[in-house]
Tab-separated table of C-alpha atoms in Angstrom:
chain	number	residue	atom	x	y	z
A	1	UNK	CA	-10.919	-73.135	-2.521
A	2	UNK	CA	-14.218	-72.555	-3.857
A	3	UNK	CA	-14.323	-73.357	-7.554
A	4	UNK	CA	-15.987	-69.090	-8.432
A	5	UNK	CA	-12.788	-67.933	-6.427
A	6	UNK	CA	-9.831	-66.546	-8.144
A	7	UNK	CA	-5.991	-66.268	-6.747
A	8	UNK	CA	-5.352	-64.148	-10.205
A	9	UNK	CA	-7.483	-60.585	-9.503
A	10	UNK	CA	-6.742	-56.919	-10.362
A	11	UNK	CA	-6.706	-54.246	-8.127
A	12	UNK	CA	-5.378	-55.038	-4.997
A	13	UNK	CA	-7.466	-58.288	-4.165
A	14	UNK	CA	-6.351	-61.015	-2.957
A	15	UNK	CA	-8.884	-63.412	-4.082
A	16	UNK	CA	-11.821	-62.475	-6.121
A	17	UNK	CA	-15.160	-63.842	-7.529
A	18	UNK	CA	-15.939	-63.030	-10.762
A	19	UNK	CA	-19.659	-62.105	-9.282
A	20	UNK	CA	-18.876	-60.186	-6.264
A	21	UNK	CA	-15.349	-58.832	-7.216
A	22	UNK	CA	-13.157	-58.946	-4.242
A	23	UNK	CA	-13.220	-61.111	-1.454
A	24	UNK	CA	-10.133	-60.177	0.838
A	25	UNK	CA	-7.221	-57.645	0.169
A	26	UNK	CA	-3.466	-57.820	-0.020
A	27	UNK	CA	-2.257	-56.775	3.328
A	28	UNK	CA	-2.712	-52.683	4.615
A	29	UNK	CA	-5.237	-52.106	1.648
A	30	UNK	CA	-8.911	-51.450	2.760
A	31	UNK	CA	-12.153	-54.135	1.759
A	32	UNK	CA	-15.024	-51.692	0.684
A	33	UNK	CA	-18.105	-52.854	-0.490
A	34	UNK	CA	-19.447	-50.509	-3.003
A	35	UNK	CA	-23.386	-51.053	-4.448
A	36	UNK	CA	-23.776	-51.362	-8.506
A	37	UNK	CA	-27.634	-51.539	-8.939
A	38	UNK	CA	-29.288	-54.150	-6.935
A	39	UNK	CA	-25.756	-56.137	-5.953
A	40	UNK	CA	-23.017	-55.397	-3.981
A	41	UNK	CA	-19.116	-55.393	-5.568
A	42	UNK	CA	-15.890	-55.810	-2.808
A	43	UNK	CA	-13.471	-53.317	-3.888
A	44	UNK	CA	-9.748	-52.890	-1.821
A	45	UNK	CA	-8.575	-49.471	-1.633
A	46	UNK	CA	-5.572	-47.748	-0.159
A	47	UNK	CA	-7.969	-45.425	2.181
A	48	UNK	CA	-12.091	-45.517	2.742
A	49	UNK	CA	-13.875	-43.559	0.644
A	50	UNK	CA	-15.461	-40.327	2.145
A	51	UNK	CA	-18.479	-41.259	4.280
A	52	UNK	CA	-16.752	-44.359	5.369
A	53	UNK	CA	-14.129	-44.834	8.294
A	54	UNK	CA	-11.187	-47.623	8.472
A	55	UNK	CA	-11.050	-50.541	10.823
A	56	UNK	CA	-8.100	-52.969	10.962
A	57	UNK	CA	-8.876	-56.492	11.965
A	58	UNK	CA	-6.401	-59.063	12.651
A	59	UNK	CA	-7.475	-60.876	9.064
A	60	UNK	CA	-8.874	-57.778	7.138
A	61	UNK	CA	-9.043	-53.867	7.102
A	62	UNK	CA	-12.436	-53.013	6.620
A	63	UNK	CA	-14.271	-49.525	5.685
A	64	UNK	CA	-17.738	-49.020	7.519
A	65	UNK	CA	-20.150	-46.063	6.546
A	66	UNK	CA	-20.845	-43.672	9.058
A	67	UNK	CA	-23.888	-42.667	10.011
A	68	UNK	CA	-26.946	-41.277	7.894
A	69	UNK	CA	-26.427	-37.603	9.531
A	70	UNK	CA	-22.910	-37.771	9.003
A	71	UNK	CA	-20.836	-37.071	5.603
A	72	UNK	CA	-17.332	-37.593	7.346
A	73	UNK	CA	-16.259	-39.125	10.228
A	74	UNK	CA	-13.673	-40.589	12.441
A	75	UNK	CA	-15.188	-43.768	13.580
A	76	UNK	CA	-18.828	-45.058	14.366
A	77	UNK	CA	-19.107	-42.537	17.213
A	78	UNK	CA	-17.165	-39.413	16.321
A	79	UNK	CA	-17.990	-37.431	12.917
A	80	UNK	CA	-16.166	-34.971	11.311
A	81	UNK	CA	-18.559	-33.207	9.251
A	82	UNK	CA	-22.333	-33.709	8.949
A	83	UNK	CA	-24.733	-33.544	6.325
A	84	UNK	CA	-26.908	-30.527	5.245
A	85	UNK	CA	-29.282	-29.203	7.926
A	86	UNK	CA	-26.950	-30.255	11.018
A	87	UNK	CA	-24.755	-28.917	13.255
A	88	UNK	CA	-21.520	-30.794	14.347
A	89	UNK	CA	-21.137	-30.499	18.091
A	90	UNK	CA	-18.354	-32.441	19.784
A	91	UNK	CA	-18.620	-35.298	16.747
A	92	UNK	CA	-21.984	-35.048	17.075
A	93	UNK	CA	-24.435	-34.195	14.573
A	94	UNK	CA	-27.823	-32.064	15.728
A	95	UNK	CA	-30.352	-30.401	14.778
A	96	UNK	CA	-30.338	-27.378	17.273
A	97	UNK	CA	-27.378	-26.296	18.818
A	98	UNK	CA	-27.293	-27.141	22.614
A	99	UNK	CA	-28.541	-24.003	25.216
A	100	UNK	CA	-25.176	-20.958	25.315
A	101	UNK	CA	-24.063	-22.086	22.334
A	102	UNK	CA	-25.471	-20.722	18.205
A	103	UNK	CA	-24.941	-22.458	15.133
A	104	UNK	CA	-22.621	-21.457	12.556
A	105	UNK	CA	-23.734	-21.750	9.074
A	106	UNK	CA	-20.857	-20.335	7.192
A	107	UNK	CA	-19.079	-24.056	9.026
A	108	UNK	CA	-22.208	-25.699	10.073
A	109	UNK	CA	-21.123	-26.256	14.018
A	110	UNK	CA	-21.976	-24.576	17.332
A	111	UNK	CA	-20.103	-22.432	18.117
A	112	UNK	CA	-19.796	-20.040	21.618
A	113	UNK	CA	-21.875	-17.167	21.640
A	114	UNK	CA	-19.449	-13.710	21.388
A	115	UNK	CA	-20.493	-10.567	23.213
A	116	UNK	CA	-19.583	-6.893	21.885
A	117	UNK	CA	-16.144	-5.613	23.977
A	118	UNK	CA	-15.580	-1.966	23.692
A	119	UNK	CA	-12.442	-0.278	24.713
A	120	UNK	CA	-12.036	2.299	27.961
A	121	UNK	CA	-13.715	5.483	26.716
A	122	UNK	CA	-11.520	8.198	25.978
A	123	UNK	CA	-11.053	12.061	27.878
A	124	UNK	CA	-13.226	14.798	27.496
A	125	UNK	CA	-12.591	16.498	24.421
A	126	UNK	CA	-12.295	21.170	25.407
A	127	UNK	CA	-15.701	22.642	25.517
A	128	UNK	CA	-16.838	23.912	22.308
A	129	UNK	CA	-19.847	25.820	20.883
A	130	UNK	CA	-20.234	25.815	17.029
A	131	UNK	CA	-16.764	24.733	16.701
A	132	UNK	CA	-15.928	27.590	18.593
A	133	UNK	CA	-13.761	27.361	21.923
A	134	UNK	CA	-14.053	30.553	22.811
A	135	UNK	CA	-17.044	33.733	22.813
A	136	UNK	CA	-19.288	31.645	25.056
A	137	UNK	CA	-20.079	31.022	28.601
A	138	UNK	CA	-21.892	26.931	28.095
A	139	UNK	CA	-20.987	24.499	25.327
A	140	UNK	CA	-20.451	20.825	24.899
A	141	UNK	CA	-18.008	18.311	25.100
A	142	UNK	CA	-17.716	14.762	23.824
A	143	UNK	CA	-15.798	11.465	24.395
A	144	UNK	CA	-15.563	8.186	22.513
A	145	UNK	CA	-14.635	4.643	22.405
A	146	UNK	CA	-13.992	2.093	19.832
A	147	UNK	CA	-15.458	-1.347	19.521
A	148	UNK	CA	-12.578	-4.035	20.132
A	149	UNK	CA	-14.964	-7.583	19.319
A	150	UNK	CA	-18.018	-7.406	17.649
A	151	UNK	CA	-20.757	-9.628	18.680
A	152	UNK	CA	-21.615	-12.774	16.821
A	153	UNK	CA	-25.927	-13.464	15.691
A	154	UNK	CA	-27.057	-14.259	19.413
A	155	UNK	CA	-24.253	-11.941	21.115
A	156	UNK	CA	-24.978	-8.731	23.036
A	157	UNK	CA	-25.248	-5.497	21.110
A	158	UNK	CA	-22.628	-3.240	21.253
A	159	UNK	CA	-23.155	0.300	23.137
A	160	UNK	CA	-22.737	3.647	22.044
A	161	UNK	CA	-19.022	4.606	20.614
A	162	UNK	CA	-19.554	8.518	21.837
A	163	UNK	CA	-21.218	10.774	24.655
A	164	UNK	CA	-22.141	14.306	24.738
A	165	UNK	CA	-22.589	16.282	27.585
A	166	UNK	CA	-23.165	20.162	28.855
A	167	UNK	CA	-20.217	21.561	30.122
A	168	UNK	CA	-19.489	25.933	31.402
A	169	UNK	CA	-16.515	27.566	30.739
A	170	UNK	CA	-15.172	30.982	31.851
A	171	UNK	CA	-16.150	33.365	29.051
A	172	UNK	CA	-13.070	34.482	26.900
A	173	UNK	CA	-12.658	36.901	24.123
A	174	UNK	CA	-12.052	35.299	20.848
A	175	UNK	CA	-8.534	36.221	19.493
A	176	UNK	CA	-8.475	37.004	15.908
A	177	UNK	CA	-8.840	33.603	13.563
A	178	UNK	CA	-10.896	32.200	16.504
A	179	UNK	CA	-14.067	34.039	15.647
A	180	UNK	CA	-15.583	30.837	13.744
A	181	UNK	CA	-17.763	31.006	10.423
A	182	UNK	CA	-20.553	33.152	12.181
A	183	UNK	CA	-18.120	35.815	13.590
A	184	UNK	CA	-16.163	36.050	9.996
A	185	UNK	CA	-19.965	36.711	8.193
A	186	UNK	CA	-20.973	39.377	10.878
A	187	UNK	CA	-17.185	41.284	9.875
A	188	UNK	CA	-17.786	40.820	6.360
A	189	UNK	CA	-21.412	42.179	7.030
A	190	UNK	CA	-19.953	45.421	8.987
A	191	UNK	CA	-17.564	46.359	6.422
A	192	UNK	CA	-20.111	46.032	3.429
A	193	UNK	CA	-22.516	48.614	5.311
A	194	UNK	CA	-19.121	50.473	6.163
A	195	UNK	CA	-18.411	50.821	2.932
A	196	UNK	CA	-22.272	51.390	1.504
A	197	UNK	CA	-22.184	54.551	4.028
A	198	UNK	CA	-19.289	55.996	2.742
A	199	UNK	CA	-20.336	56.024	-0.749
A	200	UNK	CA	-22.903	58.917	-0.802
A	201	UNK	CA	-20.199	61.219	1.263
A	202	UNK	CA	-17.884	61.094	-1.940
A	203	UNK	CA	-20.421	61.112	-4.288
A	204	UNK	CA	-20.082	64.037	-6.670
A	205	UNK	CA	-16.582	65.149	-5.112
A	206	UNK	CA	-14.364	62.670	-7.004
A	207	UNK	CA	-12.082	65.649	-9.226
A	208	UNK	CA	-12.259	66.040	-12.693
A	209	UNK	CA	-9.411	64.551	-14.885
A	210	UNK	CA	-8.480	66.515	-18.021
A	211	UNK	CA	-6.480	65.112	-20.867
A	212	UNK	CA	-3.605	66.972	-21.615
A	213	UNK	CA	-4.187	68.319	-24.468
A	214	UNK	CA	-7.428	69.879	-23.245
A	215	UNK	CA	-5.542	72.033	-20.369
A	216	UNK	CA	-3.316	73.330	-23.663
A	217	UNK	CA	-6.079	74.168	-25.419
A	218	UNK	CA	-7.462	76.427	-22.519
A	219	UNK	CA	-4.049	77.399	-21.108
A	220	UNK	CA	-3.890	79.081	-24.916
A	221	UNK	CA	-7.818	80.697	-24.716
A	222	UNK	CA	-6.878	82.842	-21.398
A	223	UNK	CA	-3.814	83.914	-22.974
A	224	UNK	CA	-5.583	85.220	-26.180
A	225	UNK	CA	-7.972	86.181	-23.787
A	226	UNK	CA	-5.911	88.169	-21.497
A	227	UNK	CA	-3.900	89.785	-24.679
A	228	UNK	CA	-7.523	91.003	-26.365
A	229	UNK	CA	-8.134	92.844	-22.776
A	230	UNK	CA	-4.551	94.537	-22.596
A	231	UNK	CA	-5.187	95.699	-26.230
A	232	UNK	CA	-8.920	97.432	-25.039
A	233	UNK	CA	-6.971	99.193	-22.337
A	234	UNK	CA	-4.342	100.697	-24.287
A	235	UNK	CA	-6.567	101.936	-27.134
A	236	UNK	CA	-9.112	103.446	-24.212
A	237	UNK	CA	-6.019	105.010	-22.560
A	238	UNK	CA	-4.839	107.000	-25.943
A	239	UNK	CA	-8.111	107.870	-26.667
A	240	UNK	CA	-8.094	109.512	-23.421
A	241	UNK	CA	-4.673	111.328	-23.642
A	242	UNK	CA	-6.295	113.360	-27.029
């Protein structure tokens, strides 16, 4: 045994310099070199590190960085996750996502393109005019749809969710409560001239009220008045008789 080499380390090793830390591990632990400054240190850990994968050699387990593009990954070929500004594609990392697929930047991998789906449209809703369904001959009616995926950045666009189209009807008379807003302001409009006609026609004819106490008071009058004339009569017929 070299005389720097040590049976007695720490951490997992088993032997150790007291220069370049550990030299081999104690069996199933991982030999990692990890850089301090300008020199190198062997550390043995129970799992690599991220950015580093695991081999297992007959006489050592050994962690290996992955590539520069790559942040985490399986082995020296497959990567898990890449670094900022690439795209993982089949443990690949790119800068451009191949032709039919997009990138994803949300999980930074290509991903397949998704085209808008819409559902079957619906039936034709009853002809209508001014929310009216009846007191017209043409009118309109409308169906829609509802969008089932929606597309993803490079997807198609989705189409329109409703049509409108002319449709004729055989004219029937609105029943009453069907004559919509415009039929209930013409009504209103015929019954305030109605009623503006009818006001000069009564005008001037509306009878008197007297207060009770009033039709005494003249009740009394054409008594006294009626007594006064019997009186006149009755002295002119004496006056008569001499």
């Amino acid at each position: 045994m070299h005389p720097n080499v040590s049976q007695g380390c720490q951490g997992g090793c088993a032997t150790c310099s007291d220069y370049n830390g550990c030299l081999s591990c104690k069996p199933k632990l991982f030999f990692v070199l990890e850089r301090i400054g300008m020199k190198q240190i062997g550390v043995c850990l129970s799992s690599c590190p991220s950015g580093y994968y695991g081999t297992r050699y007959p006489d050592i387990n050994k962690c290996t960085k992955c590539k520069a593009d790559c942040d985490t990954c399986f082995n020296k070929n497959f990567c898990t996750k890449c670094k900022s500004g690439f795209y993982l594609h089949l443990g690949k990392c790119l800068d451009n996502c191949p032709e039919g697929l997009e990138a994803n930047n949300h999980t930074m991998e290509c991903v397949s393109i998704v085209h808008c789906e819409a559902s079957e449209w619906s039936p034709w809703s009853p002809c209508t005019k001014k929310g009216k369904t009846c007191g017209f001959k043409r009118g309109t009616e409308t169906r829609v749809r509802e969008i089932i995926q929606h597309p993803s950045a490079k997807g198609n666009l989705c189409p329109p969710t409703s049509e409108t189209r002319r449709c004729t009807v055989q004219r029937k008379k609105c029943q009453k409560g069907e004559r919509g807003k415009k039929g209930r302001e013409r009504k209103r409009k015929k019954l305030k001239e109605e009623s503006k006609d009818a006001i000069p026609e009564n005008k001037g004819l509306e009878p008197s009220r007297e207060a009770p106490e009033q039709r005494e008071n003249k009740d009394k009058q054409q008594q006294k008045k009626r007594k006064t004339q019997d009186k006149q009569q009755k002295s002119v017929s004496l006056s008569t008789v001499h």
